Amino acid sequence: MSRVAYVNGRYLPHAQAKVHIEDRGYQFADGVYEVCEVREGRLVDERRHLERLDRSLAEIGMQRPMSPAALRVVLRETLRRNRVHDGLLYLQVTRGVAPRDHGFPPPGTRPSIVVTAKSTDRAKADALAEAGVAVMTVPENRWERVDIKTVALLPNVLARQAARAKGAREAWFVDKDGFVTEGSSSNAWIVTADGAIVTRPATPGILKGITRTVALEVAAKQGLRVEERPFSVAEALKAREAFLTAATQIVMPVVRIDGQQIGDGRPGPVAQALRAHFHESAEVGL
Ligand code: PMP
């Protein structure tokens, strides 16, 4: 089936969906984005994703590209035209097209907006979660405003590729004090030997993942003990379990860090329970 993308007011065949060479997203990575899970044709946690989009836009001094109501229509129409049952929705807003100049473009420059959607294989993702994934640590080398979900992802790209080259699926950034910040596109978690779930607080230093927020709710409902505090790589290597969260992965067990087995080398019960019950706490739209 042919894919369709929404680009600045038009639904176009994916192959013909283009933005101008002077789009500030292309020139300066001057834009923000969101990725939402689609499950059974519905957007998961749309409200929270759109709230975070608003926050990201405000933090970089940009107006909304359209009203939230209009945006919700575009998101649904993009899903419909792509016939996505299970998959992902991608939404990107940049500061628009203008002659190249670092300062903001003239007032009235229209933001560019792109929305795409694709189907993913849920069974394959579940199979991966049953095996667990490997993670490699890399030095944190990003700017301080990683709480903004910007398309400026070069450090994340390089970290992910370095991990991939070593056979790991995700890279975990480690700050100068030896504490894990987050993954290249996910939040990082461990379960300590005495059963506490640990994840870094969502102060600047990480992106406040929507999946992270919901997973904390799931943990609370299950009566699990959660400590929002930084954890070191040394602590992670001794942990009973490790896992990561992202809209694209839900809760994904981590079974190796830097080549060392975590726990018994198999996905742990806490990660599995959070994954199994995640969608009971997530908001599923119409
Ligand atoms: N951290 C980073 C750097 C990310 O790119 C992502 C994925 N967008 C996350 C965390 C997880 O966020 P979410 O749960 O909202 O997908």
mmCIF file of C-alpha atoms in Angstrom, residues 22-222:
data_model
loop_
_atom_site.group_PDB
_atom_site.id
_atom_site.type_symbol
_atom_site.label_atom_id
_atom_site.label_comp_id
_atom_site.label_asym_id
_atom_site.label_seq_id
_atom_site.Cartn_x
_atom_site.Cartn_y
_atom_site.Cartn_z
ATOM 1 C CA GLU A 22 15.957 26.647 2.928
ATOM 2 C CA ASP A 23 13.654 25.080 5.472
ATOM 3 C CA ARG A 24 15.200 25.927 8.821
ATOM 4 C CA GLY A 25 14.809 22.348 9.931
ATOM 5 C CA TYR A 26 17.132 21.331 7.127
ATOM 6 C CA GLN A 27 19.524 24.275 7.543
ATOM 7 C CA PHE A 28 19.744 24.601 11.325
ATOM 8 C CA ALA A 29 17.797 21.706 12.892
ATOM 9 C CA ASP A 30 15.548 24.581 14.011
ATOM 10 C CA GLY A 31 12.507 22.510 14.863
ATOM 11 C CA VAL A 32 10.853 20.090 17.242
ATOM 12 C CA TYR A 33 9.070 16.786 16.879
ATOM 13 C CA GLU A 34 6.971 14.088 18.491
ATOM 14 C CA VAL A 35 6.592 10.353 17.965
ATOM 15 C CA CYS A 36 3.385 8.682 19.078
ATOM 16 C CA GLU A 37 2.522 5.031 19.244
ATOM 17 C CA VAL A 38 -0.507 3.892 17.246
ATOM 18 C CA ARG A 39 -2.296 0.886 18.614
ATOM 19 C CA GLU A 40 -5.334 -0.679 17.022
ATOM 20 C CA GLY A 41 -5.747 2.426 14.879
ATOM 21 C CA ARG A 42 -5.654 4.805 17.837
ATOM 22 C CA LEU A 43 -3.109 7.302 19.033
ATOM 23 C CA VAL A 44 -1.617 6.443 22.402
ATOM 24 C CA ASP A 45 -1.187 9.341 24.831
ATOM 25 C CA GLU A 46 -1.950 11.961 22.191
ATOM 26 C CA ARG A 47 -2.826 14.571 24.814
ATOM 27 C CA ARG A 48 0.502 14.255 26.575
ATOM 28 C CA HIS A 49 2.442 14.250 23.295
ATOM 29 C CA LEU A 50 0.673 17.397 22.095
ATOM 30 C CA GLU A 51 1.240 19.072 25.453
ATOM 31 C CA ARG A 52 4.944 18.252 25.196
ATOM 32 C CA LEU A 53 4.968 19.585 21.624
ATOM 33 C CA ASP A 54 3.491 22.855 22.912
ATOM 34 C CA ARG A 55 6.164 23.015 25.584
ATOM 35 C CA SER A 56 8.973 22.332 23.086
ATOM 36 C CA LEU A 57 7.597 25.027 20.757
ATOM 37 C CA ALA A 58 7.375 27.531 23.618
ATOM 38 C CA GLU A 59 10.942 26.734 24.740
ATOM 39 C CA ILE A 60 12.305 27.565 21.278
ATOM 40 C CA GLY A 61 10.094 30.637 20.876
ATOM 41 C CA MET A 62 7.776 29.302 18.202
ATOM 42 C CA GLN A 63 4.047 29.636 17.721
ATOM 43 C CA ARG A 64 1.834 26.619 17.164
ATOM 44 C CA PRO A 65 1.625 25.765 13.463
ATOM 45 C CA MET A 66 -2.156 25.296 13.762
ATOM 46 C CA SER A 67 -4.803 24.967 16.444
ATOM 47 C CA PRO A 68 -4.704 21.778 18.555
ATOM 48 C CA ALA A 69 -8.128 20.819 17.130
ATOM 49 C CA ALA A 70 -6.931 21.203 13.528
ATOM 50 C CA LEU A 71 -3.752 19.309 14.331
ATOM 51 C CA ARG A 72 -5.715 16.430 15.788
ATOM 52 C CA VAL A 73 -7.709 16.224 12.542
ATOM 53 C CA VAL A 74 -4.479 16.104 10.503
ATOM 54 C CA LEU A 75 -3.025 13.381 12.720
ATOM 55 C CA ARG A 76 -6.146 11.221 12.330
ATOM 56 C CA GLU A 77 -6.350 11.814 8.602
ATOM 57 C CA THR A 78 -2.688 10.836 8.197
ATOM 58 C CA LEU A 79 -3.340 7.616 10.098
ATOM 59 C CA ARG A 80 -6.437 6.915 8.034
ATOM 60 C CA ARG A 81 -4.751 7.536 4.693
ATOM 61 C CA ASN A 82 -1.892 5.233 5.672
ATOM 62 C CA ARG A 83 -4.267 2.614 7.090
ATOM 63 C CA VAL A 84 -2.128 2.251 10.210
ATOM 64 C CA HIS A 85 -3.449 -0.284 12.677
ATOM 65 C CA ASP A 86 -0.326 -0.738 14.794
ATOM 66 C CA GLY A 87 2.568 1.598 14.187
ATOM 67 C CA LEU A 88 4.004 5.035 14.748
ATOM 68 C CA LEU A 89 3.033 8.590 13.965
ATOM 69 C CA TYR A 90 5.746 11.191 13.417
ATOM 70 C CA LEU A 91 5.117 14.918 13.641
ATOM 71 C CA GLN A 92 7.690 17.623 12.991
ATOM 72 C CA VAL A 93 7.390 21.399 13.157
ATOM 73 C CA THR A 94 10.179 23.725 12.029
ATOM 74 C CA ARG A 95 10.587 27.486 11.965
ATOM 75 C CA GLY A 96 9.713 27.503 8.276
ATOM 76 C CA VAL A 97 11.409 28.491 5.047
ATOM 77 C CA ALA A 98 13.457 31.704 4.935
ATOM 78 C CA PRO A 99 16.765 32.962 3.486
ATOM 79 C CA ARG A 100 19.566 31.419 5.527
ATOM 80 C CA ASP A 101 20.291 33.574 8.569
ATOM 81 C CA HIS A 102 20.929 32.322 12.098
ATOM 82 C CA GLY A 103 18.537 34.806 13.697
ATOM 83 C CA PHE A 104 14.829 34.112 13.577
ATOM 84 C CA PRO A 105 13.126 34.675 10.202
ATOM 85 C CA PRO A 106 10.812 37.686 9.667
ATOM 86 C CA PRO A 107 7.553 37.658 11.640
ATOM 87 C CA GLY A 108 4.844 35.963 9.628
ATOM 88 C CA THR A 109 7.142 33.215 8.308
ATOM 89 C CA ARG A 110 4.944 30.156 8.413
ATOM 90 C CA PRO A 111 6.201 27.152 10.375
ATOM 91 C CA SER A 112 6.625 23.978 8.336
ATOM 92 C CA ILE A 113 4.726 20.955 9.484
ATOM 93 C CA VAL A 114 5.193 17.369 8.398
ATOM 94 C CA VAL A 115 3.220 14.363 9.612
ATOM 95 C CA THR A 116 3.946 10.786 8.609
ATOM 96 C CA ALA A 117 2.676 7.438 9.816
ATOM 97 C CA LYS A 118 3.914 3.917 9.352
ATOM 98 C CA SER A 119 2.840 0.447 10.329
ATOM 99 C CA THR A 120 5.043 -1.669 12.548
ATOM 100 C CA ASP A 121 5.008 -5.353 13.369
ATOM 101 C CA ARG A 122 3.697 -5.741 16.914
ATOM 102 C CA ALA A 123 4.520 -9.444 17.061
ATOM 103 C CA LYS A 124 8.116 -8.706 16.112
ATOM 104 C CA ALA A 125 8.382 -6.010 18.794
ATOM 105 C CA ASP A 126 6.937 -8.394 21.388
ATOM 106 C CA ALA A 127 9.422 -11.084 20.326
ATOM 107 C CA LEU A 128 12.264 -8.604 20.797
ATOM 108 C CA ALA A 129 10.940 -7.759 24.268
ATOM 109 C CA GLU A 130 10.888 -11.462 25.134
ATOM 110 C CA ALA A 131 14.588 -11.708 24.268
ATOM 111 C CA GLY A 132 15.657 -8.316 25.640
ATOM 112 C CA VAL A 133 18.184 -5.947 24.087
ATOM 113 C CA ALA A 134 21.802 -4.938 24.584
ATOM 114 C CA VAL A 135 22.893 -1.415 25.491
ATOM 115 C CA MET A 136 26.280 0.279 25.173
ATOM 116 C CA THR A 137 27.313 3.291 27.258
ATOM 117 C CA VAL A 138 28.776 6.438 25.682
ATOM 118 C CA PRO A 139 29.931 9.736 27.223
ATOM 119 C CA GLU A 140 27.212 12.386 27.473
ATOM 120 C CA ASN A 141 28.098 15.041 24.924
ATOM 121 C CA ARG A 142 24.808 16.816 24.278
ATOM 122 C CA TRP A 143 23.758 20.357 25.149
ATOM 123 C CA GLU A 144 21.915 21.124 28.428
ATOM 124 C CA ARG A 145 18.493 21.558 26.845
ATOM 125 C CA VAL A 146 17.822 17.904 26.070
ATOM 126 C CA ASP A 147 14.456 18.435 27.791
ATOM 127 C CA ILE A 148 13.372 20.064 24.505
ATOM 128 C CA LYS A 149 12.403 17.496 21.907
ATOM 129 C CA THR A 150 14.370 19.088 19.092
ATOM 130 C CA VAL A 151 15.265 17.526 15.742
ATOM 131 C CA ALA A 152 18.927 18.446 16.460
ATOM 132 C CA LEU A 153 19.883 14.835 17.106
ATOM 133 C CA LEU A 154 23.426 14.474 15.791
ATOM 134 C CA PRO A 155 24.945 13.317 19.127
ATOM 135 C CA ASN A 156 22.078 10.837 19.440
ATOM 136 C CA VAL A 157 22.665 9.615 15.881
ATOM 137 C CA LEU A 158 26.394 9.097 16.480
ATOM 138 C CA ALA A 159 25.769 7.380 19.821
ATOM 139 C CA ARG A 160 23.221 5.021 18.296
ATOM 140 C CA GLN A 161 25.540 4.155 15.435
ATOM 141 C CA ALA A 162 28.430 3.481 17.838
ATOM 142 C CA ALA A 163 26.139 1.141 19.782
ATOM 143 C CA ARG A 164 24.984 -0.579 16.629
ATOM 144 C CA ALA A 165 28.564 -1.121 15.513
ATOM 145 C CA LYS A 166 29.081 -3.056 18.770
ATOM 146 C CA GLY A 167 25.915 -5.087 18.306
ATOM 147 C CA ALA A 168 23.880 -3.091 20.843
ATOM 148 C CA ARG A 169 20.442 -1.723 20.125
ATOM 149 C CA GLU A 170 20.618 1.414 22.218
ATOM 150 C CA ALA A 171 23.289 3.756 23.594
ATOM 151 C CA TRP A 172 23.032 5.084 27.151
ATOM 152 C CA PHE A 173 24.629 8.466 27.724
ATOM 153 C CA VAL A 174 26.743 8.717 30.893
ATOM 154 C CA ASP A 175 27.454 12.095 32.506
ATOM 155 C CA LYS A 176 30.856 13.206 33.805
ATOM 156 C CA ASP A 177 30.076 11.802 37.270
ATOM 157 C CA GLY A 178 29.418 8.315 35.907
ATOM 158 C CA PHE A 179 25.615 8.502 36.068
ATOM 159 C CA VAL A 180 23.400 7.366 33.239
ATOM 160 C CA THR A 181 21.308 10.198 31.807
ATOM 161 C CA GLU A 182 19.161 8.487 29.167
ATOM 162 C CA GLY A 183 19.279 6.585 25.911
ATOM 163 C CA SER A 184 19.758 8.064 22.441
ATOM 164 C CA SER A 185 15.992 7.804 21.960
ATOM 165 C CA SER A 186 14.686 6.343 25.204
ATOM 166 C CA ASN A 187 14.742 6.736 28.985
ATOM 167 C CA ALA A 188 16.877 4.427 31.117
ATOM 168 C CA TRP A 189 15.810 2.383 34.148
ATOM 169 C CA ILE A 190 17.125 -0.280 36.506
ATOM 170 C CA VAL A 191 15.678 -2.477 39.251
ATOM 171 C CA THR A 192 18.040 -2.790 42.213
ATOM 172 C CA ALA A 193 18.832 -6.018 44.062
ATOM 173 C CA ASP A 194 16.341 -5.011 46.775
ATOM 174 C CA GLY A 195 13.577 -4.413 44.227
ATOM 175 C CA ALA A 196 13.497 -0.626 43.838
ATOM 176 C CA ILE A 197 12.789 0.760 40.382
ATOM 177 C CA VAL A 198 15.251 3.566 39.674
ATOM 178 C CA THR A 199 15.150 6.190 36.932
ATOM 179 C CA ARG A 200 16.715 9.613 36.648
ATOM 180 C CA PRO A 201 14.501 12.534 37.695
ATOM 181 C CA ALA A 202 13.017 14.508 34.823
ATOM 182 C CA THR A 203 14.972 17.651 35.552
ATOM 183 C CA PRO A 204 16.864 19.101 32.585
ATOM 184 C CA GLY A 205 19.368 16.423 31.692
ATOM 185 C CA ILE A 206 16.863 14.079 30.135
ATOM 186 C CA LEU A 207 13.813 14.267 27.946
ATOM 187 C CA LYS A 208 10.722 13.746 30.065
ATOM 188 C CA GLY A 209 9.471 10.728 28.174
ATOM 189 C CA ILE A 210 5.740 10.211 27.925
ATOM 190 C CA THR A 211 6.305 6.469 28.234
ATOM 191 C CA ARG A 212 8.380 7.179 31.343
ATOM 192 C CA THR A 213 5.494 9.151 32.879
ATOM 193 C CA VAL A 214 3.007 6.384 32.156
ATOM 194 C CA ALA A 215 5.393 3.642 33.326
ATOM 195 C CA LEU A 216 5.757 5.491 36.656
ATOM 196 C CA GLU A 217 1.964 5.422 36.953
ATOM 197 C CA VAL A 218 1.850 1.711 36.173
ATOM 198 C CA ALA A 219 4.541 1.048 38.782
ATOM 199 C CA ALA A 220 2.592 3.057 41.378
ATOM 200 C CA LYS A 221 -0.592 1.128 40.615
ATOM 201 C CA GLN A 222 1.262 -2.124 41.070
#
